[in-house]
mmCIF file of C-alpha atoms in Angstrom:
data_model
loop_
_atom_site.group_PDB
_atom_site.id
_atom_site.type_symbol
_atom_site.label_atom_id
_atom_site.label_comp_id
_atom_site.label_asym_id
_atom_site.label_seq_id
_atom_site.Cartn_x
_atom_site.Cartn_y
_atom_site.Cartn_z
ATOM 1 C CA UNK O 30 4.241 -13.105 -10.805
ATOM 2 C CA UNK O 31 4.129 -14.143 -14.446
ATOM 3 C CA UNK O 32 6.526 -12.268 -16.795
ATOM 4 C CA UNK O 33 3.686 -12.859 -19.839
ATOM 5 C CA UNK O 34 0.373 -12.006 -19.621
ATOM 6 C CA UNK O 35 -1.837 -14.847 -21.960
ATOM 7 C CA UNK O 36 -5.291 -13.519 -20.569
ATOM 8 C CA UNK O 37 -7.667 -11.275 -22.418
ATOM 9 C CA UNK O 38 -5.171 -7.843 -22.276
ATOM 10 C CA UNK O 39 -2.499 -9.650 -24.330
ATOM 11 C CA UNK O 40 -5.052 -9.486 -27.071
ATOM 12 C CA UNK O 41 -5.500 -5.962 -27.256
ATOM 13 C CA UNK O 42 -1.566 -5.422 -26.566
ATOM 14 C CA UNK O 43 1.223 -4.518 -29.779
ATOM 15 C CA UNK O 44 4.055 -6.863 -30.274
ATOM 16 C CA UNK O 45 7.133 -5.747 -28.385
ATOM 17 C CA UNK O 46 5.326 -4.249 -25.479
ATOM 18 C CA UNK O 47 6.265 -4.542 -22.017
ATOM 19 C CA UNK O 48 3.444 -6.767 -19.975
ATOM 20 C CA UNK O 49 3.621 -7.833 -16.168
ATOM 21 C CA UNK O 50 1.714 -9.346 -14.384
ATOM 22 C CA UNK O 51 1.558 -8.576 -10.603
ATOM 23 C CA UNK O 52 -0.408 -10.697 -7.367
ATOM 24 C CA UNK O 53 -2.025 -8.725 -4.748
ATOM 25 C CA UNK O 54 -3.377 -9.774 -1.152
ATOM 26 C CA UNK O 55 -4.327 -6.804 0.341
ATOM 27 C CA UNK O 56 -5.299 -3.075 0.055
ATOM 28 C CA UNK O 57 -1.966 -2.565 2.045
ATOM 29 C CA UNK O 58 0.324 -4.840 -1.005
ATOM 30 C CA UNK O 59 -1.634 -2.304 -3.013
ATOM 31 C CA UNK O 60 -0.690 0.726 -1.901
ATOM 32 C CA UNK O 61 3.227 -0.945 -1.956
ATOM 33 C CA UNK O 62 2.962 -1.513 -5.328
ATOM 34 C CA UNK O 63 1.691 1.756 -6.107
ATOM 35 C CA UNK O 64 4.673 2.884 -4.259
ATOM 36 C CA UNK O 65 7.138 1.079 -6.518
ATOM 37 C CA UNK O 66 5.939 1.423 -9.440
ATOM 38 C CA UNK O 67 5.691 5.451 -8.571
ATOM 39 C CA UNK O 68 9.648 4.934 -8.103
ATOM 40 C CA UNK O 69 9.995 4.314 -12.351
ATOM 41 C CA UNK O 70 7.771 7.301 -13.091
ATOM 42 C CA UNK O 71 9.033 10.504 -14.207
ATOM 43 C CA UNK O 72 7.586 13.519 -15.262
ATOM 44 C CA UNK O 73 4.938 13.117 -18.478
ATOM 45 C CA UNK O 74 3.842 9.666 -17.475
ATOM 46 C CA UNK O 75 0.386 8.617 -18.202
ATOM 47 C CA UNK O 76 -1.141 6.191 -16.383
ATOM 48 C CA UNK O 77 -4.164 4.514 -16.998
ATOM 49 C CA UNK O 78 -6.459 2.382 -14.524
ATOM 50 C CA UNK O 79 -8.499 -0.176 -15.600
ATOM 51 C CA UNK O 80 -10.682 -2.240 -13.239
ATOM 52 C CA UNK O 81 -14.445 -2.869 -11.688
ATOM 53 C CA UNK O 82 -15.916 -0.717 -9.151
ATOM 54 C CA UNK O 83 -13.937 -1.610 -5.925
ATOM 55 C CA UNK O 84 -10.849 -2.846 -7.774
ATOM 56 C CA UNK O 85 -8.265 -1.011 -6.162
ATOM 57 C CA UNK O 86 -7.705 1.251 -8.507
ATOM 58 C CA UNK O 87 -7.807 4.648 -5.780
ATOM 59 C CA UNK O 88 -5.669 2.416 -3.351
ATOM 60 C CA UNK O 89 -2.847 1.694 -6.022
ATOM 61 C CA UNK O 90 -2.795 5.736 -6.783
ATOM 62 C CA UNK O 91 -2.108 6.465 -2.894
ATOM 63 C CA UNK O 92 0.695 4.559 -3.076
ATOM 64 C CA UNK O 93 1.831 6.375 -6.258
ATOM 65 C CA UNK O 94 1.057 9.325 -4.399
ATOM 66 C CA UNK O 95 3.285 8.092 -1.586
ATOM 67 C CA UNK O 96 5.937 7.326 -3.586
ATOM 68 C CA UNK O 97 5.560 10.679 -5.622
ATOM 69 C CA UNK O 98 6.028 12.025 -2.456
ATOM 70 C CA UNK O 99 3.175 14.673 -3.265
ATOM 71 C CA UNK O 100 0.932 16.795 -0.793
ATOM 72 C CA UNK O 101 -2.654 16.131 0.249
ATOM 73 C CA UNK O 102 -4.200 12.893 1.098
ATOM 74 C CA UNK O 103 -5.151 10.709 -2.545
ATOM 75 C CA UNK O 104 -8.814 10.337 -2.602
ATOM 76 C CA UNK O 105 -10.751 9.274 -5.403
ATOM 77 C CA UNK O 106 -11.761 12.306 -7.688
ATOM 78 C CA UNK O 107 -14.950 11.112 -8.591
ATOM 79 C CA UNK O 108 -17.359 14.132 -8.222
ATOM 80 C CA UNK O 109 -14.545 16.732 -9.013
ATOM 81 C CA UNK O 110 -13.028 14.722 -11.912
ATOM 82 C CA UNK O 111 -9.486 15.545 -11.176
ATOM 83 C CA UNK O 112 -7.107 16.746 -8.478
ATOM 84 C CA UNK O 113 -3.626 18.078 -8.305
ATOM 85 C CA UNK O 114 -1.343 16.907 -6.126
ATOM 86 C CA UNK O 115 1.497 19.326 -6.090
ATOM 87 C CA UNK O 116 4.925 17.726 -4.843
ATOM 88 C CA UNK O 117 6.434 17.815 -1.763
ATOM 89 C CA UNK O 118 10.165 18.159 -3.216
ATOM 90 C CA UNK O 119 11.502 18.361 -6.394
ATOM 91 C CA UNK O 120 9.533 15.486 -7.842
ATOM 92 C CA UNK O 121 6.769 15.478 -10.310
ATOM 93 C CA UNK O 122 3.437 16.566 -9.595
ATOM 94 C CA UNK O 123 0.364 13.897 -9.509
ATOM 95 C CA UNK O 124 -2.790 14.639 -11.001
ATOM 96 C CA UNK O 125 -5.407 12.409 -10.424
ATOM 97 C CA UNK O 126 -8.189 12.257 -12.740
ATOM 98 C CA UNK O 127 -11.002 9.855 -12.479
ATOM 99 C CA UNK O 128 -12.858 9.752 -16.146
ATOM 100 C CA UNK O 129 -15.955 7.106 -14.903
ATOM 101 C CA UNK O 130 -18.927 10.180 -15.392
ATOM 102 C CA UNK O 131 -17.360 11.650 -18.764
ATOM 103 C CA UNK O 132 -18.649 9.814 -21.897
ATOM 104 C CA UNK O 133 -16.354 10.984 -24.789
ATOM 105 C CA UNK O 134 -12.968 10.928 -25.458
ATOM 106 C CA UNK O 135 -10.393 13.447 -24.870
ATOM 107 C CA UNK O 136 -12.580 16.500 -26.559
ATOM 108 C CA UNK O 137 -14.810 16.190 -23.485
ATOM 109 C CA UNK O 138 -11.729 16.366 -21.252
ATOM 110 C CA UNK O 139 -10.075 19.695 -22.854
ATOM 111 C CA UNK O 140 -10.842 21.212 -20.248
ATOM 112 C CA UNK O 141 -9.201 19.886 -17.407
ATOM 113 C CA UNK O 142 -6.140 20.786 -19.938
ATOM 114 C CA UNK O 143 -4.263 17.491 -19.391
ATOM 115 C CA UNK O 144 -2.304 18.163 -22.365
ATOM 116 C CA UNK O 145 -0.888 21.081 -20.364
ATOM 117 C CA UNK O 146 -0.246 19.556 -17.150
ATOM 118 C CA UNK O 147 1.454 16.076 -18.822
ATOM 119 C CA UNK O 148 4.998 17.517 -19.351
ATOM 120 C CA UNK O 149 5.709 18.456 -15.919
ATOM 121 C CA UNK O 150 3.556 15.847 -13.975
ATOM 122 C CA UNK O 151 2.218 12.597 -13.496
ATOM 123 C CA UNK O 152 -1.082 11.908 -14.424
ATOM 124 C CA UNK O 153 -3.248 8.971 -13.788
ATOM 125 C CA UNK O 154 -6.403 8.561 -15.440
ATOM 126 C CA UNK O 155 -9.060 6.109 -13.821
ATOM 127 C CA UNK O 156 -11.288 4.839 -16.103
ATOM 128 C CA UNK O 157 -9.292 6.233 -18.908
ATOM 129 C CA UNK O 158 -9.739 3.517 -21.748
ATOM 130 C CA UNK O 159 -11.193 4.713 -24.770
ATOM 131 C CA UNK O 160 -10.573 8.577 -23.544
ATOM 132 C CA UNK O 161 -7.324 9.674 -22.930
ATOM 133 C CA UNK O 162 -4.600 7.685 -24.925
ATOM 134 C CA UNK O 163 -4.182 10.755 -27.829
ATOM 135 C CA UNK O 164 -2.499 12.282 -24.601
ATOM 136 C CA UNK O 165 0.569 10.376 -25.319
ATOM 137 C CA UNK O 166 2.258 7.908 -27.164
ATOM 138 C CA UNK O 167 3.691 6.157 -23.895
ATOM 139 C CA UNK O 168 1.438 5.438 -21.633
ATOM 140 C CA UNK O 169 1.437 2.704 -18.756
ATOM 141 C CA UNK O 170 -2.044 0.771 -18.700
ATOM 142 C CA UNK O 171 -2.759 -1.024 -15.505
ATOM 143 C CA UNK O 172 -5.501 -3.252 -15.496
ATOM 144 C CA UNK O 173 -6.706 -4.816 -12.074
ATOM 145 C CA UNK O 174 -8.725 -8.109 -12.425
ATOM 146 C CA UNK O 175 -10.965 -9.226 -8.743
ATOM 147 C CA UNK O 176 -13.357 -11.350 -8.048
ATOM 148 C CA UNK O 177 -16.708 -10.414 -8.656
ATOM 149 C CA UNK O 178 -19.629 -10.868 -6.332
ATOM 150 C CA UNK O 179 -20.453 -11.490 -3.366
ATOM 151 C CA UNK O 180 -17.292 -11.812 -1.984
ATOM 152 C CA UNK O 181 -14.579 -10.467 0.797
ATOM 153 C CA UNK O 182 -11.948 -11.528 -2.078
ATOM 154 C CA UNK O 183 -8.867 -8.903 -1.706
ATOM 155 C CA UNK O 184 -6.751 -10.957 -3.911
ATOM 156 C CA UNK O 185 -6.332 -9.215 -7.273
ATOM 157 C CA UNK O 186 -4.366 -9.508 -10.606
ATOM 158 C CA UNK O 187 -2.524 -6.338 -11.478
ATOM 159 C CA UNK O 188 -0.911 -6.306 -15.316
ATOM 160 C CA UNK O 189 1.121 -3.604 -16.400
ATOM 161 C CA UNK O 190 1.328 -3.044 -20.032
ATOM 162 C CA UNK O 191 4.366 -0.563 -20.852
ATOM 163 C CA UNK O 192 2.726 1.064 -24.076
ATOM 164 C CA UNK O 193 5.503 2.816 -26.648
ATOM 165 C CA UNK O 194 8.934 3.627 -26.798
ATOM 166 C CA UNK O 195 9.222 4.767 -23.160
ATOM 167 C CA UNK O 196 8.268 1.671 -21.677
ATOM 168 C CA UNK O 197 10.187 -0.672 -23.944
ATOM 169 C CA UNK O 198 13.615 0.925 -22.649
ATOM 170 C CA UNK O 199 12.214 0.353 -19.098
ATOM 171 C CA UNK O 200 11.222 -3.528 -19.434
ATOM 172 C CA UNK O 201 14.251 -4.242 -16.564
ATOM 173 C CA UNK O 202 13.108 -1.501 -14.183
ATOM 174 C CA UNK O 203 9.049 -2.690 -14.556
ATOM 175 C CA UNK O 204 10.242 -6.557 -13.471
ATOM 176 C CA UNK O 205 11.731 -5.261 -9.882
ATOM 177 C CA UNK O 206 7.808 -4.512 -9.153
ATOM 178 C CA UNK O 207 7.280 -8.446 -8.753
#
């Protein structure tokens, strides 16, 4: 893993953000990542997924739903738009919103009341870019390249962009996830 990012998301990224970038194998490494990087969360986190059809994007939330420690199995939220996964223990909640069928920004997504749920919860947004960063100020963007085509490829690229104050303080904890 690279502790820069020089590909097309460093253009789009503010100076003094915190960028990782992350190698993945397998749908398993996935889910393991999603675990760890579910272990610097805390409640009021957004998340946002970024990535092509097939990406890994649902596989990397199981594992933050693993290491959430949160009840129900993570599927992808596609037809119902978002689910709540209410929390096992003491942790945070995870709601899982997948934002591929909406077309506007946040006005068409009122009424899922995100803004509600985002204090005492988790929430990661697939397909999010464009619609749900007036959530917060802080906000963790992951962006998942693959290869496209024809191919049984499961390598992928995960960067991490820390986004705001939040993720500035955490630049240390985000490096462990190498």
């Amino acid at each position: 893993m690279e502790a820069a990012h020089n590909g097309p998301v460093a253009d789009t990224v503010a100076p003094g953000t915190v960028t990782l970038d992350v190698a993945v194998e397998s749908p398993e490494e996935m889910k393991e990542l999603g675990r760890r990087i579910a272990g610097v969360l805390a409640p009021g986190d957004l998340v946002m997924l970024t990535g092509e059809l097939g990406a890994g994007k649902t596989t990397l939330t199981r594992g933050l739903g693993e290491g959430l420690g949160v009840r129900g199995a993570v599927t992808s939220p596609t037809f119902v738009i978002a689910r709540v996964h209410p929390p096992l223990g003491e942790g945070p909640a995870l709601v899982h919103v997948d934002a591929y069928r909406l077309g506007g920004g946040l006005d068409e997504m009122e009424d899922l009341d995100l803004d509600v749920s985002l204090p005492e919860s988790v929430i990661v947004v697939e397909w999010g870019d464009g619609k749900v960063e007036e959530l917060s100020e802080d906000r963790l963007r992951v962006v998942i390249d693959r290869a496209v085509g024809d191919t049984d490829d499961e390598r992928r690229t995960v960067t991490l962009v820390g986004i705001g104050a939040r993720w500035a303080g955490l630049g240390a904890e985000l490096t462990v996830l190498r």
